Short mmCIF file of C-alpha atoms in Angstrom, two decimals:
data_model
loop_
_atom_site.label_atom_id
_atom_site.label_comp_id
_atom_site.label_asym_id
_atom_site.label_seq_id
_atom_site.Cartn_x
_atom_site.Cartn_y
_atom_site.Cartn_z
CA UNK A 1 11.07 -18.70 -95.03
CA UNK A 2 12.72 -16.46 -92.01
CA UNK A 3 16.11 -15.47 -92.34
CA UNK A 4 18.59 -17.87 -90.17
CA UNK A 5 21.63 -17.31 -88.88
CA UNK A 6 24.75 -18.30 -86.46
CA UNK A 7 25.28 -15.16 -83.88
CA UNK A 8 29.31 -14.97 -82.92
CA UNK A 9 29.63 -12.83 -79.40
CA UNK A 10 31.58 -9.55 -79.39
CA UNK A 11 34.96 -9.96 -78.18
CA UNK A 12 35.32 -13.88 -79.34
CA UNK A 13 37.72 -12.76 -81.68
CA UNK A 14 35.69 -12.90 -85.40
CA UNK A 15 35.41 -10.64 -87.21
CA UNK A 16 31.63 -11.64 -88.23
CA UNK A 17 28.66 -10.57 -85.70
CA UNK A 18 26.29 -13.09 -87.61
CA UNK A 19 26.50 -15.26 -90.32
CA UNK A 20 23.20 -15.34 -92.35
CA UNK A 21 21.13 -18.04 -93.91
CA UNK A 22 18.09 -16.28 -96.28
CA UNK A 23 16.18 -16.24 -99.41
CA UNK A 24 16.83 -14.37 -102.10
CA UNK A 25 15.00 -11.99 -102.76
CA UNK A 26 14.01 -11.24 -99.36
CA UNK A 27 10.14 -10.68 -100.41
CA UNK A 28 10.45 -14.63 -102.01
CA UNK A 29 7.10 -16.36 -101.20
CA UNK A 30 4.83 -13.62 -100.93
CA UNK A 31 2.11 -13.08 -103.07
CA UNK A 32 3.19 -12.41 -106.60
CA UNK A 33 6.86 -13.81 -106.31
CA UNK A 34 9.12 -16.09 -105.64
CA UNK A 35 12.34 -17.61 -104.39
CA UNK A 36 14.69 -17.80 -106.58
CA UNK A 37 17.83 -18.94 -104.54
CA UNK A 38 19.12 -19.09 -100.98
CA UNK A 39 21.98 -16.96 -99.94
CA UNK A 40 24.44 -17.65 -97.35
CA UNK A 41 25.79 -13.49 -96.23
CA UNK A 42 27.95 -12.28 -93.52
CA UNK A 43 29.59 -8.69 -93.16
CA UNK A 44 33.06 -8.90 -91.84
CA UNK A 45 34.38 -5.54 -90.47
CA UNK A 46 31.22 -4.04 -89.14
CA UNK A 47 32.12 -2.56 -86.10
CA UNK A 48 35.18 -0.44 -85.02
CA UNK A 49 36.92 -3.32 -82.80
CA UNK A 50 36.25 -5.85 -85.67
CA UNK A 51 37.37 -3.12 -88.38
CA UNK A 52 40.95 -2.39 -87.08
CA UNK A 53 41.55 -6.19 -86.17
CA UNK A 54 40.23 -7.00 -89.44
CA UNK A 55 42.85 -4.77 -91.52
CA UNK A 56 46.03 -5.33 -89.24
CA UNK A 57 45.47 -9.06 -90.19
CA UNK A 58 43.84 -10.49 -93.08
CA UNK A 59 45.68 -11.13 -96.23
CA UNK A 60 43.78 -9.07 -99.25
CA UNK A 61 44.81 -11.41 -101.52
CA UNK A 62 43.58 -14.59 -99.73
CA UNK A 63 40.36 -12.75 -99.17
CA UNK A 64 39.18 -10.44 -101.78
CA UNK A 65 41.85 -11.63 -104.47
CA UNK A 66 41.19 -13.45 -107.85
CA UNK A 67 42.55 -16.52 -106.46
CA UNK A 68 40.58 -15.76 -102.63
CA UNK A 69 37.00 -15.80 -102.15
CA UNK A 70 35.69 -14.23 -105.42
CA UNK A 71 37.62 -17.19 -107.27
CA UNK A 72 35.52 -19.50 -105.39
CA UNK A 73 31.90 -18.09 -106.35
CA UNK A 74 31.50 -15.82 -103.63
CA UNK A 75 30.41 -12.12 -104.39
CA UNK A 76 32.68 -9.57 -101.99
CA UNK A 77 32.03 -5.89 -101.88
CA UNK A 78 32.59 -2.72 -99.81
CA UNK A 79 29.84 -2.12 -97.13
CA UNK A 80 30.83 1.29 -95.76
CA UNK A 81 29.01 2.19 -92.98
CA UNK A 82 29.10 5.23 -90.48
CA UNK A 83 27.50 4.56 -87.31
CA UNK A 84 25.99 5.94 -83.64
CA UNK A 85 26.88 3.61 -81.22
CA UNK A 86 25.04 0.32 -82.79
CA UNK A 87 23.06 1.99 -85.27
CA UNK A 88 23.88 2.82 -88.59
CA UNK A 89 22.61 5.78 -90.13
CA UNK A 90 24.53 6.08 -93.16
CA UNK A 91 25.68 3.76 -95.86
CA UNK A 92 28.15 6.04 -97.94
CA UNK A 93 28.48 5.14 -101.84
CA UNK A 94 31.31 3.26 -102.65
CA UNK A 95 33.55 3.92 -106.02
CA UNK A 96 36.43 1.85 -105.35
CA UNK A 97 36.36 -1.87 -106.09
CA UNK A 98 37.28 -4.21 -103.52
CA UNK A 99 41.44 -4.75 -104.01
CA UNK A 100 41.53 -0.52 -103.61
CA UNK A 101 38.94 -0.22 -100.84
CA UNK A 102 41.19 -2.64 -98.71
CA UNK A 103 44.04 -1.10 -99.59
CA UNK A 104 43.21 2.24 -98.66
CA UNK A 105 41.56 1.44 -95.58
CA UNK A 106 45.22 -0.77 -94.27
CA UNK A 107 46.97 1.88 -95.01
CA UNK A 108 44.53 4.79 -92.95
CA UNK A 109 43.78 2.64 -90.15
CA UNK A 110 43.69 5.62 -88.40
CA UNK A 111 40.20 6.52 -89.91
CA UNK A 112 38.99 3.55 -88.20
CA UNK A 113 37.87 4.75 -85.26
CA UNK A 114 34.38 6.07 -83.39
CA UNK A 115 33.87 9.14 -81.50
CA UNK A 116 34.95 11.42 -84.05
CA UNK A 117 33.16 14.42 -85.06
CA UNK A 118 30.28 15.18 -87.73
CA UNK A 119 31.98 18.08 -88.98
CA UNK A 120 35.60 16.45 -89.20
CA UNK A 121 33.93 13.53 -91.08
CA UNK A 122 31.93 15.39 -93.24
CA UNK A 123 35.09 17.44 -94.16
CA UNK A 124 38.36 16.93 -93.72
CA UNK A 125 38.04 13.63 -94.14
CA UNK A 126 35.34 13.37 -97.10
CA UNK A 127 38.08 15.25 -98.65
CA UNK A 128 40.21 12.72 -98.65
CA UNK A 129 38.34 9.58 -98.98
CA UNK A 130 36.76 11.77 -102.01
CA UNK A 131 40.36 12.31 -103.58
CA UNK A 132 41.18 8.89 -103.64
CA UNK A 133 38.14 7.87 -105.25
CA UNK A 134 36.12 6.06 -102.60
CA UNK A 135 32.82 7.94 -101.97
CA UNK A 136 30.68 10.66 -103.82
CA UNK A 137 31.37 14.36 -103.02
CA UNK A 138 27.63 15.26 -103.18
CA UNK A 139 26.88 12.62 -100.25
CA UNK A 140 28.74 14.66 -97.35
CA UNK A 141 25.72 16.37 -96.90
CA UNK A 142 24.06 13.27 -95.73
CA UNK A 143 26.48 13.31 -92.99
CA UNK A 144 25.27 16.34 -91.56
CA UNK A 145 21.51 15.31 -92.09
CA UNK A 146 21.80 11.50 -90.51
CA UNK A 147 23.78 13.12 -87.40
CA UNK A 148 23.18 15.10 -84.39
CA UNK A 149 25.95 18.14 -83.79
CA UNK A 150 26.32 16.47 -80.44
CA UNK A 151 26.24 12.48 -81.91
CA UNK A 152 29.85 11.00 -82.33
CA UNK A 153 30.40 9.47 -85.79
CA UNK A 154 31.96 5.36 -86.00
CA UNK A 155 33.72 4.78 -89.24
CA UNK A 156 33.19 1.26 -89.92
CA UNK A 157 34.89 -0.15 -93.60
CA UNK A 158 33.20 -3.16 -93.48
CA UNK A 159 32.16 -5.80 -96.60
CA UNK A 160 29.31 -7.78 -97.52
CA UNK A 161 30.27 -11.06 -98.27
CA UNK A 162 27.47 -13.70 -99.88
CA UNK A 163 27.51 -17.22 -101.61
CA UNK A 164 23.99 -18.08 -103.63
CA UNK A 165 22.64 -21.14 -104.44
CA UNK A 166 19.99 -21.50 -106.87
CA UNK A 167 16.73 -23.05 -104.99
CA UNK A 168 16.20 -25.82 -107.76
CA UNK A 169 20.38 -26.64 -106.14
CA UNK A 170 19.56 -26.16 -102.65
CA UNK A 171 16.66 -28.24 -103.22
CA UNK A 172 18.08 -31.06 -104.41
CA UNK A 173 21.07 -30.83 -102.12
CA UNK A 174 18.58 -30.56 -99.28
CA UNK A 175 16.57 -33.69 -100.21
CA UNK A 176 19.67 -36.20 -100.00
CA UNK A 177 20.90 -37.06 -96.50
CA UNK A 178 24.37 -37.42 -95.82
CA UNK A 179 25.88 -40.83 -95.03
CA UNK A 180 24.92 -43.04 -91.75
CA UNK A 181 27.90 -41.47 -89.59
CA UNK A 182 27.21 -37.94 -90.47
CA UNK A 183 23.72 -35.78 -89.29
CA UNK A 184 22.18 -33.68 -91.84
CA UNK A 185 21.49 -33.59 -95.54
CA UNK A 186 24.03 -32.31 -98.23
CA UNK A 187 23.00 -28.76 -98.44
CA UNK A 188 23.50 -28.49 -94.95
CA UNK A 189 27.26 -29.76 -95.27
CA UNK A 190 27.75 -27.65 -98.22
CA UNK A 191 26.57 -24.27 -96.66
CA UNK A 192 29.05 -25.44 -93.49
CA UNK A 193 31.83 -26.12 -95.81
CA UNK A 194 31.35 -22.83 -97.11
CA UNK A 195 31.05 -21.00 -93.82
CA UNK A 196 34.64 -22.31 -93.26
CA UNK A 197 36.06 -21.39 -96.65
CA UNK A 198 34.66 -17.78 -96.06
CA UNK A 199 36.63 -18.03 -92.44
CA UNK A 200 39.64 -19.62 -93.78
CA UNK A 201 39.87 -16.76 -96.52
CA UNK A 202 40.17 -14.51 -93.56
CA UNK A 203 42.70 -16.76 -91.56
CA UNK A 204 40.00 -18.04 -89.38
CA UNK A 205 39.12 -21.02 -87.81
CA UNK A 206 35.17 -20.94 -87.19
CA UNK A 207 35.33 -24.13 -85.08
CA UNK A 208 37.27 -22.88 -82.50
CA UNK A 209 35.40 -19.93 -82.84
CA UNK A 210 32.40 -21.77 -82.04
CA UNK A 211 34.06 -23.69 -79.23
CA UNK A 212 34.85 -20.26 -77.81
CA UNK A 213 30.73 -19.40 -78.05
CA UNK A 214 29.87 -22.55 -76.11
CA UNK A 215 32.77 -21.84 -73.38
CA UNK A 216 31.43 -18.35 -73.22
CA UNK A 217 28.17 -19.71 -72.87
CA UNK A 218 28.74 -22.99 -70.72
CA UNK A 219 27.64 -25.30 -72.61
CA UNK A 220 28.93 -27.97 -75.21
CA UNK A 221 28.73 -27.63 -79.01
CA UNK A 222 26.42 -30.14 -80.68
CA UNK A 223 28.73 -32.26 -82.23
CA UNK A 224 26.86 -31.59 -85.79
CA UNK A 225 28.03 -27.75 -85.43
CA UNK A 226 31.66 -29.37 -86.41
CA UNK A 227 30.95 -31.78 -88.95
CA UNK A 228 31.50 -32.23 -92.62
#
């Protein structure tokens, strides 16, 4: 099974690139193995522009809380990433948990930035993401390794945010169709109502996101891309 997944155009105002539909593990169906569940994933935060939107607004509570997404089955963790232009060469260890990792990075939003320096990242401020617990002291040295002296570093604090289902439950879900007035079988509904929970959590409205895509595009929404 291929990896699916919804692409959200830069600028629309999420703070998702993609939302992912894919087996888990990745390697499920190949000789020797198999899949064990299907994972719905999206990384909020990824880029710079989504980053600094993404701090000045969402509610840590509502999102990475006990009573947010985690409450509601969803795994949420840190995915740190420090970037050239689109490509990321570096995914720095994480210490922090999630509440702390938000915390620090609303309150520095000036680290959230591209264009800075190699040397400035791999010092000054490894010193004081190290001091407040966030990343390993031995992996500044990575920092200079993964970049160029003449490459421009993007700090990106973004997450990883996933939702499994066990295949014998997507299964099942996927074999019952959904009532006469509605397209699509149950699994289907249930990974769209959780695509909208995940949103919500971050004050979101994916519909009107997705209205946005097809205006950007010009052309309509199915009208299945809004129910259930």
């Amino acid at each position: 099974m291929p990896d699916y997944y919804i692409e959200l155009t830069d600028g629309n105002g999420s703070y998702v690139g993609r939302i992912y539909l894919r087996q888990d593990p990745d390697n499920g169906g190949e000789e020797g193995t198999s899949v064990e569940g299907i994972v719905l994933e999206m990384f909020p935060a990824l880029t710079v522009p989504q980053a600094q939107w993404f701090y000045r607004e969402v509610n840590l509570e509502n999102f990475c809380g006990a009573e947010g997404l985690p409450g509601k089955g969803w795994t949420v963790r840190p995915h740190l990433t420090l970037r050239v232009r689109a490509a990321i060469r570096l995914y720095p260890r994480v210490s922090l948990d999630s509440k702390r990792y938000f915390s620090f990075w609303s309150s520095n939003p000036q680290m959230v930035k591209g264009g800075r320096d190699r040397e400035e990242v791999a010092t000054k401020w490894w010193d004081e993401w190290g001091s407040s617990e966030m990343v390993h002291s031995d992996d500044r040295k990575l920092v200079l390794a993964r970049f160029s002296e003449k490459q421009k570093v993007k700090v990106c604090p973004g997450w990883l945010v996933s939702y499994p289902w066990a295949i014998a439950e997507a299964e099942r879900l996927d074999s019952q169709q959904n009532g006469p007035n509605s397209l699509g079988t149950r699994f289907v509904t249930a990974v769209r109502q959780k695509i909208k929970e995940a949103f919500q959590a971050m004050g979101q409205d994916i519909d009107e996101l997705l209205k946005k895509e097809a205006a950007l595009e010009g052309r309509l929404v199915p009208e299945e891309a809004h129910d259930g």
